[in-house]
Amino acid sequence: MKYTVFLASLDICIFCLILLSRKSSAADFLYEACVPRNCGNGPNITFPFYIEGLQESYCGYPGFHLKCGKHGYPTINSTENDYIVETISYPSRSFRVYNAAVLSNLTGRCLPQIKNTTLPIGEFQYVNVTSPYLSSNCIEQLPKDLSQYMVDCQGENRDNLDLAILDKDENLQKGLENCEKNVVAPVEVHGDKERIVVAEYEEILRRGFELNYLSSSDCSTCEREGDRCGFNTTTHSFRCFCPDRPHFRRCRPLRTVSSKLLSKKKKKKKVSYFFFVAFDLWNLIIENLN
Ligand SMILES: *[C@@H]1O[C@H](CO)[C@@H](O)[C@H](O)[C@H]1NC(C)=O
Ligand SMILES: *[C@@H]1O[C@H](CO)[C@@H](O)[C@H](O)[C@H]1NC(C)=O
Ligand SMILES: *[C@@H]1O[C@H](CO)[C@@H](O)[C@H](O)[C@H]1NC(C)=O
Ligand SMILES: *[C@@H]1O[C@H](CO)[C@@H](O)[C@H](O)[C@H]1NC(C)=O
Ligand SMILES: *[C@@H]1O[C@H](CO)[C@@H](O)[C@H](O)[C@H]1NC(C)=O
Ligand SMILES: *[C@@H]1O[C@H](CO)[C@@H](O)[C@H](O)[C@H]1NC(C)=O
């Protein structure tokens, strides 16, 4: 019986040791701080983007700050409009945005409250974007050839007349002259053939558009291996935040070798543990039989 108690406690000891050995590998705080986060909705945010207030600025690249909107989506910090970041493709360095105004209710209005946009264009480039004009407060007796651009908002308690005109349209100038307020809203077109149909302007605004960004190749190795790139504004240099400490380019210089060794070690540990438990059980059975 004493033997049984001894074996059982030995088992527990080994189990505890295994747990401890796992726990003791606490990760570096920079690595922990830069864990991908999200705003509740939308994509997970990681380098080069960071969410102001949720992630530290060193988790991203200067100018790539996002903020969480009331709607629970990450948005580009732009003074005029909120642009919701719908998806981010980190490998192709592009992301898709749409104007948050399309989410709001249009009671009494035909067009969403879109303002002229100046995105922080230095860092981002538009992909296949055209800019139709959204014109509101237009005069009541519109010239006939402008009626085709009239935004249809039946059932709405409309207080003015709105138009949507493509930027290359022959009637653009006339439209601008007959409306009080004109704004330019970037939208995506799929090739030259696509014509923007006024009736679909809402859908097209919701579709949003794609932006490309540049990112330093200094981060590509770190990112590719699933680690967390960051930026030190003091030294103005990229760092790869690793579980142990920050490195320059990558966390594991000899990745293949070390990971192979690691998995072998782990396997060995597991196998020996199972042998041990099996041996214990065998002993217990023998003892009980006796
Ligand atoms: C965000 O990351 C979490 C944890 O890795 C994952 O479960 C979730 O699906 C991710 N969300 C998106 C939108 O990719
Ligand atoms: C974000 O935008 C607000 C104005 O909307 C501005 O006051 C703030 O400085 C911006 N944040 C950054 C980091 O540029
Ligand atoms: C928009 O209007 C619908 C009904 O008209 C309402 O249920 C919804 O809560 C409104 N959404 C917002 C954001 O005000
Ligand atoms: C928006 O920009 C367009 C083109 O630059 C300009 O014609 C228009 O007056 C601007 N609208 C407002 C409200 O500033
Ligand atoms: C952009 O438009 C061109 C044709 O004008 C097309 O070949 C290309 O695939 C489009 N790119 C995207 C990202 O939609
Ligand atoms: C940035 O670099 C400075 C100087 O080497 C260092 O003191 C600081 O801890 C670094 N910060 C981050 C966030 O890496």
Short mmCIF file of C-alpha atoms and ligand atoms in Angstrom, two decimals:
data_model
loop_
_atom_site.label_atom_id
_atom_site.label_comp_id
_atom_site.label_asym_id
_atom_site.label_seq_id
_atom_site.Cartn_x
_atom_site.Cartn_y
_atom_site.Cartn_z
CA MET A 1 0.00 0.00 0.00
CA LYS A 2 2.83 2.39 0.90
CA TYR A 3 4.25 1.68 -2.54
CA THR A 4 0.97 2.79 -4.15
CA VAL A 5 0.94 6.09 -2.26
CA PHE A 6 4.55 6.67 -3.20
CA LEU A 7 3.87 6.06 -6.88
CA ALA A 8 0.77 8.23 -6.88
CA SER A 9 2.60 11.14 -5.29
CA LEU A 10 5.48 10.70 -7.70
CA ASP A 11 3.00 10.94 -10.57
CA ILE A 12 1.57 14.14 -9.15
CA CYS A 13 5.07 15.58 -8.73
CA ILE A 14 5.92 14.87 -12.35
CA PHE A 15 2.65 16.36 -13.51
CA CYS A 16 3.37 19.52 -11.50
CA LEU A 17 6.86 19.74 -12.94
CA ILE A 18 5.48 19.57 -16.46
CA LEU A 19 2.98 22.33 -15.67
CA LEU A 20 5.68 24.48 -14.10
CA SER A 21 8.05 24.06 -17.01
CA ARG A 22 5.31 25.38 -19.28
CA LYS A 23 4.41 28.32 -17.06
CA SER A 24 7.95 29.48 -16.45
CA SER A 25 8.34 30.54 -20.09
CA ALA A 26 6.59 33.94 -19.56
CA ALA A 27 6.85 36.02 -22.74
CA ASP A 28 8.53 39.40 -23.13
CA PHE A 29 6.19 42.34 -22.40
CA LEU A 30 6.68 43.95 -25.83
CA TYR A 31 5.64 40.67 -27.44
CA GLU A 32 2.65 40.43 -25.10
CA ALA A 33 1.68 44.09 -25.64
CA CYS A 34 1.55 43.67 -29.41
CA VAL A 35 -0.84 40.76 -29.54
CA PRO A 36 -3.35 41.30 -32.39
CA ARG A 37 -6.49 43.06 -31.16
CA ASN A 38 -9.83 43.99 -32.69
CA CYS A 39 -12.65 46.44 -32.05
CA GLY A 40 -15.30 43.79 -31.45
CA ASN A 41 -16.23 43.76 -35.12
CA GLY A 42 -13.95 43.69 -38.12
CA PRO A 43 -10.49 42.29 -38.66
CA ASN A 44 -7.75 41.59 -36.15
CA ILE A 45 -5.30 44.45 -36.11
CA THR A 46 -1.56 43.89 -36.09
CA PHE A 47 1.57 45.52 -37.51
CA PRO A 48 1.83 47.93 -39.33
CA PHE A 49 -1.59 48.99 -37.99
CA TYR A 50 -2.36 49.57 -34.36
CA ILE A 51 -5.46 50.65 -32.47
CA GLU A 52 -4.96 53.84 -30.49
CA GLY A 53 -5.86 53.22 -26.88
CA LEU A 54 -5.86 49.44 -27.26
CA GLN A 55 -2.37 48.86 -28.53
CA GLU A 56 0.87 50.71 -27.94
CA SER A 57 2.18 52.91 -30.74
CA TYR A 58 5.32 50.77 -30.96
CA CYS A 59 3.13 47.86 -32.15
CA GLY A 60 2.58 49.69 -35.43
CA TYR A 61 4.19 52.03 -37.86
CA PRO A 62 3.81 55.82 -37.47
CA GLY A 63 0.71 57.02 -39.32
CA PHE A 64 -0.98 53.62 -39.30
CA HIS A 65 -3.12 54.31 -36.25
CA LEU A 66 -6.73 53.18 -36.27
CA LYS A 67 -9.39 53.83 -33.70
CA CYS A 68 -12.45 51.86 -32.68
CA GLY A 69 -15.67 53.55 -33.73
CA LYS A 70 -18.99 53.53 -31.85
CA HIS A 71 -20.15 50.90 -34.31
CA GLY A 72 -17.42 48.55 -33.12
CA TYR A 73 -15.38 48.65 -36.32
CA PRO A 74 -11.84 49.93 -36.69
CA THR A 75 -11.65 53.21 -38.59
CA ILE A 76 -8.97 55.30 -40.22
CA ASN A 77 -8.35 58.44 -38.24
CA SER A 78 -9.45 61.07 -40.72
CA THR A 79 -10.79 64.42 -39.71
CA GLU A 80 -13.61 64.65 -42.25
CA ASN A 81 -15.05 61.17 -42.53
CA ASP A 82 -14.71 57.94 -40.68
CA TYR A 83 -13.60 55.20 -42.99
CA ILE A 84 -14.33 51.73 -41.67
CA VAL A 85 -11.58 49.21 -42.25
CA GLU A 86 -13.47 46.17 -43.45
CA THR A 87 -10.64 43.76 -44.22
CA ILE A 88 -6.87 43.81 -44.19
CA SER A 89 -4.71 41.57 -46.32
CA TYR A 90 -1.34 41.66 -44.62
CA PRO A 91 0.47 39.49 -47.21
CA SER A 92 -0.62 41.67 -50.15
CA ARG A 93 -0.33 44.89 -48.10
CA SER A 94 -3.78 46.14 -48.89
CA PHE A 95 -6.96 46.91 -47.04
CA ARG A 96 -10.55 47.71 -47.89
CA VAL A 97 -12.47 50.63 -46.45
CA TYR A 98 -15.91 52.17 -46.80
CA ASN A 99 -17.38 55.40 -45.55
CA ALA A 100 -18.99 54.98 -42.15
CA ALA A 101 -21.73 57.40 -43.21
CA VAL A 102 -23.43 54.59 -45.15
CA LEU A 103 -24.17 52.90 -41.82
CA SER A 104 -26.26 55.78 -40.51
CA ASN A 105 -29.98 56.14 -41.07
CA LEU A 106 -30.94 58.42 -43.91
CA THR A 107 -34.11 59.80 -42.39
CA GLY A 108 -35.11 62.95 -44.27
CA ARG A 109 -32.06 62.71 -46.48
CA CYS A 110 -31.31 61.04 -49.77
CA LEU A 111 -27.54 60.92 -49.63
CA PRO A 112 -25.50 59.80 -46.65
CA GLN A 113 -23.61 62.64 -44.97
CA ILE A 114 -20.37 62.20 -46.82
CA LYS A 115 -17.78 64.93 -46.70
CA ASN A 116 -14.84 65.63 -48.96
CA THR A 117 -12.12 63.20 -48.07
CA THR A 118 -8.45 63.63 -47.63
CA LEU A 119 -7.06 60.33 -46.50
CA PRO A 120 -3.55 60.28 -45.10
CA ILE A 121 -2.52 59.57 -48.66
CA GLY A 122 1.21 59.65 -48.01
CA GLU A 123 1.11 56.12 -46.68
CA PHE A 124 -1.82 54.74 -48.70
CA GLN A 125 -2.50 54.43 -52.42
CA TYR A 126 -5.89 54.03 -54.01
CA VAL A 127 -6.52 50.97 -56.19
CA ASN A 128 -8.97 51.35 -59.09
CA VAL A 129 -10.78 54.27 -57.59
CA THR A 130 -12.91 56.86 -59.27
CA SER A 131 -14.61 59.79 -57.62
CA PRO A 132 -18.22 60.53 -58.42
CA TYR A 133 -19.74 63.73 -57.17
CA LEU A 134 -22.56 63.62 -54.70
CA SER A 135 -24.47 66.85 -55.00
CA SER A 136 -27.20 68.02 -52.69
CA ASN A 137 -29.41 71.07 -52.18
CA CYS A 138 -29.94 71.31 -55.92
CA ILE A 139 -32.42 73.78 -57.40
CA GLU A 140 -36.01 72.68 -57.81
CA GLN A 141 -36.32 73.24 -61.57
CA LEU A 142 -33.40 71.11 -62.70
CA PRO A 143 -32.39 71.18 -66.35
CA LYS A 144 -33.89 68.16 -68.09
CA ASP A 145 -30.62 66.42 -68.87
CA LEU A 146 -29.79 66.31 -65.16
CA SER A 147 -32.85 64.29 -64.17
CA GLN A 148 -31.05 61.05 -65.03
CA TYR A 149 -28.65 61.67 -62.14
CA MET A 150 -31.34 62.26 -59.56
CA VAL A 151 -30.95 60.10 -56.50
CA ASP A 152 -34.08 58.11 -55.97
CA CYS A 153 -35.30 58.17 -52.43
CA GLN A 154 -38.96 57.28 -52.52
CA GLY A 155 -40.74 57.03 -49.25
CA GLU A 156 -38.20 59.34 -47.69
CA ASN A 157 -39.34 62.59 -46.24
CA ARG A 158 -36.95 64.44 -48.54
CA ASP A 159 -36.02 68.03 -47.92
CA ASN A 160 -33.92 68.62 -51.00
CA LEU A 161 -32.90 67.31 -54.38
CA ASP A 162 -29.77 65.22 -54.74
CA LEU A 163 -27.65 64.10 -57.68
CA ALA A 164 -24.89 61.55 -58.16
CA ILE A 165 -22.64 62.28 -61.15
CA LEU A 166 -19.51 60.50 -62.27
CA ASP A 167 -16.37 62.63 -62.37
CA LYS A 168 -15.83 62.13 -66.13
CA ASP A 169 -19.44 62.80 -67.06
CA GLU A 170 -20.19 65.42 -69.70
CA ASN A 171 -22.91 66.93 -67.52
CA LEU A 172 -20.79 67.24 -64.42
CA GLN A 173 -20.22 70.97 -64.71
CA LYS A 174 -23.90 71.66 -65.17
CA GLY A 175 -24.70 69.54 -62.14
CA LEU A 176 -22.20 71.34 -59.96
CA GLU A 177 -23.63 74.69 -60.98
CA ASN A 178 -27.17 73.70 -60.06
CA CYS A 179 -26.45 72.31 -56.63
CA GLU A 180 -25.35 74.06 -53.50
CA LYS A 181 -23.20 71.36 -51.95
CA ASN A 182 -20.91 69.03 -53.89
CA VAL A 183 -18.67 66.42 -52.41
CA VAL A 184 -16.37 63.89 -53.97
CA ALA A 185 -16.59 60.35 -52.68
CA PRO A 186 -13.99 57.81 -53.75
CA VAL A 187 -15.51 54.52 -54.97
CA GLU A 188 -14.10 51.48 -56.66
CA VAL A 189 -14.70 50.61 -60.28
CA HIS A 190 -13.98 47.21 -61.73
CA GLY A 191 -12.22 47.99 -64.94
CA ASP A 192 -13.04 50.68 -67.47
CA LYS A 193 -16.25 49.06 -68.61
CA GLU A 194 -18.18 49.53 -65.41
CA ARG A 195 -20.55 52.46 -65.47
CA ILE A 196 -21.81 53.76 -62.21
CA VAL A 197 -25.56 53.61 -62.26
CA VAL A 198 -27.20 56.23 -60.10
CA ALA A 199 -29.68 53.73 -58.72
CA GLU A 200 -26.82 51.68 -57.36
CA TYR A 201 -24.82 54.46 -55.78
CA GLU A 202 -25.63 53.26 -52.26
CA GLU A 203 -24.42 49.78 -53.01
CA ILE A 204 -21.31 51.19 -54.64
CA LEU A 205 -20.56 53.39 -51.63
CA ARG A 206 -20.97 50.38 -49.36
CA ARG A 207 -18.65 48.36 -51.55
CA GLY A 208 -15.92 50.78 -50.61
CA PHE A 209 -12.51 50.66 -52.14
CA GLU A 210 -9.09 49.22 -51.69
CA LEU A 211 -5.94 50.92 -50.53
CA ASN A 212 -2.39 49.69 -50.76
CA TYR A 213 0.28 50.48 -48.27
CA LEU A 214 4.01 50.23 -48.32
CA SER A 215 5.77 48.31 -45.62
CA SER A 216 9.43 47.81 -45.01
CA SER A 217 10.93 44.50 -46.00
CA ASP A 218 12.69 44.62 -42.64
CA CYS A 219 9.55 43.15 -41.16
CA SER A 220 8.77 40.48 -43.69
CA THR A 221 10.79 37.70 -42.08
CA CYS A 222 9.42 38.45 -38.63
CA GLU A 223 5.83 38.60 -39.89
CA ARG A 224 6.16 35.54 -42.09
CA GLU A 225 7.24 33.46 -39.14
CA GLY A 226 4.20 34.57 -37.18
CA ASP A 227 6.03 36.88 -34.80
CA ARG A 228 5.19 40.49 -33.99
CA CYS A 229 6.92 43.27 -35.78
CA GLY A 230 7.11 46.66 -34.12
CA PHE A 231 8.69 50.04 -34.54
CA ASN A 232 10.88 51.97 -32.17
CA THR A 233 10.29 55.69 -32.78
CA THR A 234 13.28 56.61 -30.61
CA THR A 235 15.75 54.76 -32.77
CA HIS A 236 13.50 54.93 -35.84
CA SER A 237 13.99 51.25 -36.55
CA PHE A 238 11.99 48.06 -36.86
CA ARG A 239 12.19 45.40 -34.22
CA CYS A 240 10.92 41.87 -34.14
CA PHE A 241 9.20 41.38 -30.79
CA CYS A 242 9.78 37.80 -29.72
CA PRO A 243 8.64 35.69 -26.79
CA ASP A 244 12.08 36.00 -25.19
CA ARG A 245 13.10 39.61 -26.10
CA PRO A 246 13.14 41.99 -29.11
CA HIS A 247 15.38 40.94 -31.98
CA PHE A 248 16.37 42.75 -35.14
CA ARG A 249 14.93 40.65 -37.94
CA ARG A 250 13.61 37.39 -36.64
CA CYS A 251 13.09 35.49 -33.42
CA ARG A 252 14.79 32.22 -34.27
CA PRO A 253 17.88 32.48 -36.44
CA LEU A 254 18.13 28.72 -36.84
CA ARG A 255 14.46 28.07 -36.99
CA THR A 256 14.45 24.68 -38.67
CA VAL A 257 17.14 23.22 -36.42
CA SER A 258 15.82 24.57 -33.16
CA SER A 259 12.18 23.74 -33.85
CA LYS A 260 13.15 20.21 -34.81
CA LEU A 261 15.13 19.84 -31.60
CA LEU A 262 12.27 21.29 -29.61
CA SER A 263 9.67 18.93 -31.02
CA LYS A 264 11.98 15.97 -30.49
CA LYS A 265 12.55 17.00 -26.87
CA LYS A 266 8.83 17.42 -26.29
CA LYS A 267 8.09 14.04 -27.82
CA LYS A 268 10.74 12.41 -25.66
CA LYS A 269 9.26 13.98 -22.52
CA LYS A 270 5.75 12.83 -23.43
CA VAL A 271 6.81 9.32 -24.31
CA SER A 272 8.79 8.85 -21.11
CA TYR A 273 5.88 10.20 -19.07
CA PHE A 274 3.46 7.76 -20.62
CA PHE A 275 5.83 4.88 -20.00
CA PHE A 276 6.09 5.94 -16.42
CA VAL A 277 2.31 6.06 -15.91
CA ALA A 278 1.85 2.73 -17.65
CA PHE A 279 4.51 1.21 -15.42
CA ASP A 280 2.73 2.64 -12.36
CA LEU A 281 -0.63 1.23 -13.39
CA TRP A 282 0.92 -2.15 -14.05
CA ASN A 283 2.45 -2.12 -10.55
CA LEU A 284 -0.86 -1.08 -8.97
CA ILE A 285 -2.70 -3.91 -10.71
CA ILE A 286 -0.08 -6.46 -9.67
CA GLU A 287 -0.20 -5.24 -6.09
CA ASN A 288 -4.00 -5.35 -5.92
CA LEU A 289 -4.02 -8.83 -7.37
CA ASN A 290 -1.63 -10.07 -4.72
C1 LIG B 1 -8.93 37.06 -34.64
O1 LIG B 1 -8.04 36.25 -33.92
C2 LIG B 1 -8.69 35.27 -33.12
C3 LIG B 1 -7.63 34.56 -32.29
O2 LIG B 1 -6.53 34.21 -33.06
C4 LIG B 1 -9.46 34.31 -34.03
O3 LIG B 1 -10.15 33.36 -33.25
C5 LIG B 1 -10.46 35.12 -34.85
O4 LIG B 1 -11.12 34.29 -35.77
C6 LIG B 1 -9.76 36.24 -35.60
N1 LIG B 1 -10.78 37.07 -36.24
C7 LIG B 1 -10.73 37.43 -37.52
C8 LIG B 1 -11.83 38.30 -38.00
O5 LIG B 1 -9.83 37.05 -38.25
C1 LIG B 2 -6.98 61.50 -34.87
O1 LIG B 2 -7.93 62.44 -35.31
C2 LIG B 2 -8.24 63.45 -34.36
C3 LIG B 2 -9.25 64.37 -34.98
O2 LIG B 2 -10.29 63.61 -35.51
C4 LIG B 2 -6.97 64.23 -34.02
O3 LIG B 2 -7.26 65.19 -33.02
C5 LIG B 2 -5.92 63.27 -33.50
O4 LIG B 2 -4.71 63.97 -33.26
C6 LIG B 2 -5.66 62.19 -34.52
N1 LIG B 2 -4.70 61.25 -33.97
C7 LIG B 2 -3.52 61.05 -34.52
C8 LIG B 2 -2.62 60.09 -33.83
O5 LIG B 2 -3.20 61.59 -35.57
C1 LIG B 3 -32.13 52.92 -38.07
O1 LIG B 3 -33.53 52.83 -38.21
C2 LIG B 3 -34.08 51.60 -37.82
C3 LIG B 3 -35.58 51.62 -38.06
O2 LIG B 3 -35.95 52.69 -38.85
C4 LIG B 3 -33.78 51.37 -36.35
O3 LIG B 3 -34.27 50.12 -35.95
C5 LIG B 3 -32.27 51.42 -36.12
O4 LIG B 3 -31.99 51.30 -34.75
C6 LIG B 3 -31.70 52.71 -36.63
N1 LIG B 3 -30.25 52.66 -36.53
C7 LIG B 3 -29.52 53.67 -36.06
C8 LIG B 3 -28.04 53.46 -36.03
O5 LIG B 3 -30.01 54.71 -35.64
C1 LIG B 4 -15.23 69.08 -52.40
O1 LIG B 4 -14.20 68.98 -53.37
C2 LIG B 4 -14.62 69.35 -54.67
C3 LIG B 4 -13.49 69.05 -55.63
O2 LIG B 4 -12.26 69.32 -55.07
C4 LIG B 4 -15.02 70.82 -54.66
O3 LIG B 4 -15.48 71.20 -55.94
C5 LIG B 4 -16.16 71.02 -53.64
O4 LIG B 4 -16.49 72.38 -53.53
C6 LIG B 4 -15.74 70.50 -52.27
N1 LIG B 4 -16.92 70.53 -51.40
C7 LIG B 4 -16.89 70.98 -50.17
C8 LIG B 4 -18.18 70.92 -49.40
O5 LIG B 4 -15.87 71.43 -49.65
C1 LIG B 5 -8.12 47.17 -61.41
O1 LIG B 5 -8.60 47.34 -62.72
C2 LIG B 5 -7.90 46.60 -63.71
C3 LIG B 5 -8.49 46.91 -65.05
O2 LIG B 5 -8.67 48.27 -65.21
C4 LIG B 5 -8.01 45.12 -63.39
O3 LIG B 5 -7.24 44.38 -64.31
C5 LIG B 5 -7.50 44.86 -61.99
O4 LIG B 5 -7.70 43.50 -61.66
C6 LIG B 5 -8.22 45.73 -61.00
N1 LIG B 5 -7.64 45.54 -59.68
C7 LIG B 5 -8.38 45.29 -58.61
C8 LIG B 5 -7.61 45.10 -57.34
O5 LIG B 5 -9.59 45.23 -58.63
C1 LIG B 6 13.56 51.93 -28.21
O1 LIG B 6 14.95 52.09 -28.20
C2 LIG B 6 15.43 52.68 -27.01
C3 LIG B 6 16.93 52.90 -27.17
O2 LIG B 6 17.57 51.73 -27.60
C4 LIG B 6 15.09 51.80 -25.82
O3 LIG B 6 15.52 52.41 -24.62
C5 LIG B 6 13.59 51.60 -25.77
O4 LIG B 6 13.25 50.69 -24.74
C6 LIG B 6 13.10 51.05 -27.08
N1 LIG B 6 11.63 50.99 -27.04
C7 LIG B 6 10.93 49.98 -27.60
C8 LIG B 6 9.45 50.09 -27.47
O5 LIG B 6 11.47 49.05 -28.17
#
